[in-house]
Amino acid sequence: FPVTIFQIGVMGKGHHPSNAGISTEILYKMKKKETVYLGIDIEWRNVRDDENNFNFIQANSMDARTIRDKIEELGIKEFDFMVIDGWHSVNTVMHEWENYVIPFLSKKGIAVFHDVHSHPGPYALFEVVDRNIFSVEKYCYGNDYGIGAIRYK
């Protein structure tokens, strides 16, 4: 566990240049060879490694058809670990929630969102998630951008 990993926002250069790509690098180094990884980014990232089941597609996360086609091509029915760190608008985060997390998060899986303390999309999502269905944790320290985790109860 995890057997499948999904990541939006692969090795981004963003406003944290010292941290850029850390989550992708950790996932690559720590995952088992049989674990299937799918990374999505709006910019091309040279991270694909077929021999180690490390897959990447260049796509906007709003392009659900392209991403769902790739998920189907890989034979993935659900994801055990999801990392969402794409564009942080309310519309984009809600789109990612409805099109990727809700239909693909395994019942034992976990979805991690970045910037839950400081950006409107992740912040709004964590305010409205149904706590009767999901367990929600936010990890924010001081002025930190924060991360948050969501899983089924």
mmCIF file of C-alpha atoms in Angstrom:
data_model
loop_
_atom_site.group_PDB
_atom_site.id
_atom_site.type_symbol
_atom_site.label_atom_id
_atom_site.label_comp_id
_atom_site.label_asym_id
_atom_site.label_seq_id
_atom_site.Cartn_x
_atom_site.Cartn_y
_atom_site.Cartn_z
ATOM 1 C CA PHE A 1 0.000 0.000 0.000
ATOM 2 C CA PRO A 2 -0.269 2.308 -1.894
ATOM 3 C CA VAL A 3 -0.689 0.390 -5.125
ATOM 4 C CA THR A 4 -1.713 3.419 -7.198
ATOM 5 C CA ILE A 5 -0.687 7.086 -6.903
ATOM 6 C CA PHE A 6 -2.215 10.122 -8.627
ATOM 7 C CA GLN A 7 -0.574 13.566 -8.586
ATOM 8 C CA ILE A 8 -1.710 16.874 -10.060
ATOM 9 C CA GLY A 9 1.111 19.419 -10.060
ATOM 10 C CA VAL A 10 4.317 17.550 -10.880
ATOM 11 C CA MET A 11 7.645 19.138 -9.984
ATOM 12 C CA GLY A 12 6.196 22.634 -10.166
ATOM 13 C CA LYS A 13 8.455 25.666 -10.077
ATOM 14 C CA GLY A 14 5.879 27.909 -8.350
ATOM 15 C CA HIS A 15 6.619 30.295 -5.542
ATOM 16 C CA HIS A 16 8.612 27.760 -3.510
ATOM 17 C CA PRO A 17 11.714 27.184 -5.670
ATOM 18 C CA SER A 18 13.598 25.472 -2.839
ATOM 19 C CA ASN A 19 10.761 22.922 -2.499
ATOM 20 C CA ALA A 20 9.892 22.518 -6.193
ATOM 21 C CA GLY A 21 9.424 18.894 -7.078
ATOM 22 C CA ILE A 22 10.033 17.502 -3.630
ATOM 23 C CA SER A 23 6.787 15.519 -3.434
ATOM 24 C CA THR A 24 7.296 14.036 -6.915
ATOM 25 C CA GLU A 25 10.884 13.136 -6.107
ATOM 26 C CA ILE A 26 9.877 11.487 -2.822
ATOM 27 C CA LEU A 27 7.115 9.495 -4.520
ATOM 28 C CA TYR A 28 9.513 8.323 -7.225
ATOM 29 C CA LYS A 29 12.234 7.264 -4.794
ATOM 30 C CA MET A 30 9.966 5.624 -2.217
ATOM 31 C CA LYS A 31 7.340 3.813 -4.281
ATOM 32 C CA LYS A 32 7.585 0.112 -5.006
ATOM 33 C CA LYS A 33 8.257 -0.856 -8.610
ATOM 34 C CA GLU A 34 4.803 -2.442 -8.968
ATOM 35 C CA THR A 35 3.072 0.713 -7.684
ATOM 36 C CA VAL A 36 1.536 2.616 -10.600
ATOM 37 C CA TYR A 37 2.056 6.393 -10.544
ATOM 38 C CA LEU A 38 0.231 8.895 -12.764
ATOM 39 C CA GLY A 39 1.387 12.509 -12.718
ATOM 40 C CA ILE A 40 -0.408 15.354 -14.470
ATOM 41 C CA ASP A 41 0.949 18.832 -15.124
ATOM 42 C CA ILE A 42 0.062 21.639 -17.497
ATOM 43 C CA GLU A 43 3.752 21.919 -18.416
ATOM 44 C CA TRP A 44 5.944 19.161 -19.815
ATOM 45 C CA ARG A 45 7.956 17.353 -17.105
ATOM 46 C CA ASN A 46 10.578 14.804 -18.017
ATOM 47 C CA VAL A 47 9.661 12.333 -15.278
ATOM 48 C CA ARG A 48 8.239 9.360 -17.182
ATOM 49 C CA ASP A 49 9.827 5.989 -16.416
ATOM 50 C CA ASP A 50 7.873 3.098 -17.973
ATOM 51 C CA GLU A 51 10.118 0.453 -16.443
ATOM 52 C CA ASN A 52 9.130 1.645 -12.968
ATOM 53 C CA ASN A 53 5.423 2.323 -13.674
ATOM 54 C CA PHE A 54 6.005 6.085 -13.404
ATOM 55 C CA ASN A 55 3.597 7.673 -15.896
ATOM 56 C CA PHE A 56 3.119 11.310 -16.843
ATOM 57 C CA ILE A 57 0.807 13.252 -19.109
ATOM 58 C CA GLN A 58 0.904 16.918 -19.990
ATOM 59 C CA ALA A 59 -2.628 18.193 -19.487
ATOM 60 C CA ASN A 60 -4.648 20.847 -17.756
ATOM 61 C CA SER A 61 -6.457 19.256 -14.805
ATOM 62 C CA MET A 62 -9.688 20.735 -16.198
ATOM 63 C CA ASP A 63 -9.339 18.355 -19.179
ATOM 64 C CA ALA A 64 -11.110 15.459 -17.504
ATOM 65 C CA ARG A 65 -11.558 13.466 -20.725
ATOM 66 C CA THR A 66 -7.805 13.299 -21.467
ATOM 67 C CA ILE A 67 -6.964 12.390 -17.874
ATOM 68 C CA ARG A 68 -9.745 9.803 -17.562
ATOM 69 C CA ASP A 69 -8.630 8.263 -20.872
ATOM 70 C CA LYS A 70 -5.095 7.873 -19.472
ATOM 71 C CA ILE A 71 -6.439 6.356 -16.239
ATOM 72 C CA GLU A 72 -8.450 3.867 -18.313
ATOM 73 C CA GLU A 73 -5.437 3.124 -20.565
ATOM 74 C CA LEU A 74 -3.404 2.262 -17.456
ATOM 75 C CA GLY A 75 -6.201 -0.023 -16.209
ATOM 76 C CA ILE A 76 -6.613 1.913 -12.963
ATOM 77 C CA LYS A 77 -9.949 1.626 -11.182
ATOM 78 C CA GLU A 78 -9.015 3.599 -8.052
ATOM 79 C CA PHE A 79 -6.133 5.469 -6.436
ATOM 80 C CA ASP A 80 -4.754 4.758 -2.987
ATOM 81 C CA PHE A 81 -2.840 8.030 -2.647
ATOM 82 C CA MET A 82 -3.693 11.308 -4.352
ATOM 83 C CA VAL A 83 -1.687 14.551 -4.226
ATOM 84 C CA ILE A 84 -3.486 17.624 -5.521
ATOM 85 C CA ASP A 85 -1.341 20.721 -5.989
ATOM 86 C CA GLY A 86 -2.521 22.307 -9.214
ATOM 87 C CA TRP A 87 -4.182 25.642 -9.879
ATOM 88 C CA HIS A 88 -5.817 26.832 -6.651
ATOM 89 C CA SER A 89 -9.007 28.525 -7.823
ATOM 90 C CA VAL A 90 -12.280 27.393 -6.281
ATOM 91 C CA ASN A 91 -13.570 26.182 -9.670
ATOM 92 C CA THR A 92 -10.423 24.145 -10.410
ATOM 93 C CA VAL A 93 -10.201 22.501 -6.996
ATOM 94 C CA MET A 94 -13.907 21.621 -7.045
ATOM 95 C CA HIS A 95 -13.477 20.202 -10.556
ATOM 96 C CA GLU A 96 -10.546 18.044 -9.363
ATOM 97 C CA TRP A 97 -12.571 16.911 -6.347
ATOM 98 C CA GLU A 98 -15.606 15.951 -8.437
ATOM 99 C CA ASN A 99 -13.736 14.413 -11.400
ATOM 100 C CA TYR A 100 -10.811 12.638 -9.748
ATOM 101 C CA VAL A 101 -11.084 12.333 -5.952
ATOM 102 C CA ILE A 102 -14.754 11.358 -5.629
ATOM 103 C CA PRO A 103 -14.776 8.773 -8.458
ATOM 104 C CA PHE A 104 -11.257 7.371 -7.954
ATOM 105 C CA LEU A 105 -10.206 7.596 -4.292
ATOM 106 C CA SER A 106 -10.168 4.083 -2.851
ATOM 107 C CA LYS A 107 -12.157 3.482 0.320
ATOM 108 C CA LYS A 108 -8.866 3.054 2.215
ATOM 109 C CA GLY A 109 -7.080 5.804 0.277
ATOM 110 C CA ILE A 110 -6.036 9.312 1.192
ATOM 111 C CA ALA A 111 -6.131 12.551 -0.801
ATOM 112 C CA VAL A 112 -3.641 15.269 0.148
ATOM 113 C CA PHE A 113 -4.160 18.874 -0.938
ATOM 114 C CA HIS A 114 -1.528 21.605 -0.799
ATOM 115 C CA ASP A 115 -2.123 25.238 0.202
ATOM 116 C CA VAL A 116 -5.286 24.594 2.256
ATOM 117 C CA HIS A 117 -4.485 27.522 4.539
ATOM 118 C CA SER A 118 -3.764 30.243 2.006
ATOM 119 C CA HIS A 119 -5.470 29.727 -1.356
ATOM 120 C CA PRO A 120 -9.213 30.026 -1.988
ATOM 121 C CA GLY A 121 -9.830 26.684 -3.743
ATOM 122 C CA PRO A 122 -8.255 24.270 -1.266
ATOM 123 C CA TYR A 123 -9.463 26.397 1.661
ATOM 124 C CA ALA A 124 -13.065 26.368 0.381
ATOM 125 C CA LEU A 125 -13.022 22.627 -0.275
ATOM 126 C CA PHE A 126 -11.936 21.885 3.286
ATOM 127 C CA GLU A 127 -14.754 24.048 4.606
ATOM 128 C CA VAL A 128 -17.491 22.172 2.689
ATOM 129 C CA VAL A 129 -16.362 18.520 2.696
ATOM 130 C CA ASP A 130 -19.081 16.321 4.207
ATOM 131 C CA ARG A 131 -17.646 15.238 7.546
ATOM 132 C CA ASN A 132 -20.284 12.504 7.816
ATOM 133 C CA ILE A 133 -18.543 10.741 4.915
ATOM 134 C CA PHE A 134 -14.934 11.954 5.147
ATOM 135 C CA SER A 135 -12.304 12.452 7.805
ATOM 136 C CA VAL A 136 -10.544 15.780 7.282
ATOM 137 C CA GLU A 137 -7.246 16.993 8.746
ATOM 138 C CA LYS A 138 -5.446 20.273 8.090
ATOM 139 C CA TYR A 139 -1.811 20.828 8.953
ATOM 140 C CA CYS A 140 -0.984 24.520 9.040
ATOM 141 C CA TYR A 141 1.641 26.189 11.183
ATOM 142 C CA GLY A 142 1.735 29.971 11.562
ATOM 143 C CA ASN A 143 1.836 31.594 8.137
ATOM 144 C CA ASP A 144 2.485 28.246 6.433
ATOM 145 C CA TYR A 145 0.568 27.438 3.237
ATOM 146 C CA GLY A 146 -0.494 24.174 4.816
ATOM 147 C CA ILE A 147 -1.496 20.757 3.606
ATOM 148 C CA GLY A 148 -4.677 18.862 4.252
ATOM 149 C CA ALA A 149 -5.693 15.221 4.075
ATOM 150 C CA ILE A 150 -9.082 13.721 3.300
ATOM 151 C CA ARG A 151 -10.100 10.080 3.519
ATOM 152 C CA TYR A 152 -13.315 8.097 3.749
ATOM 153 C CA LYS A 153 -14.479 7.285 7.266
#
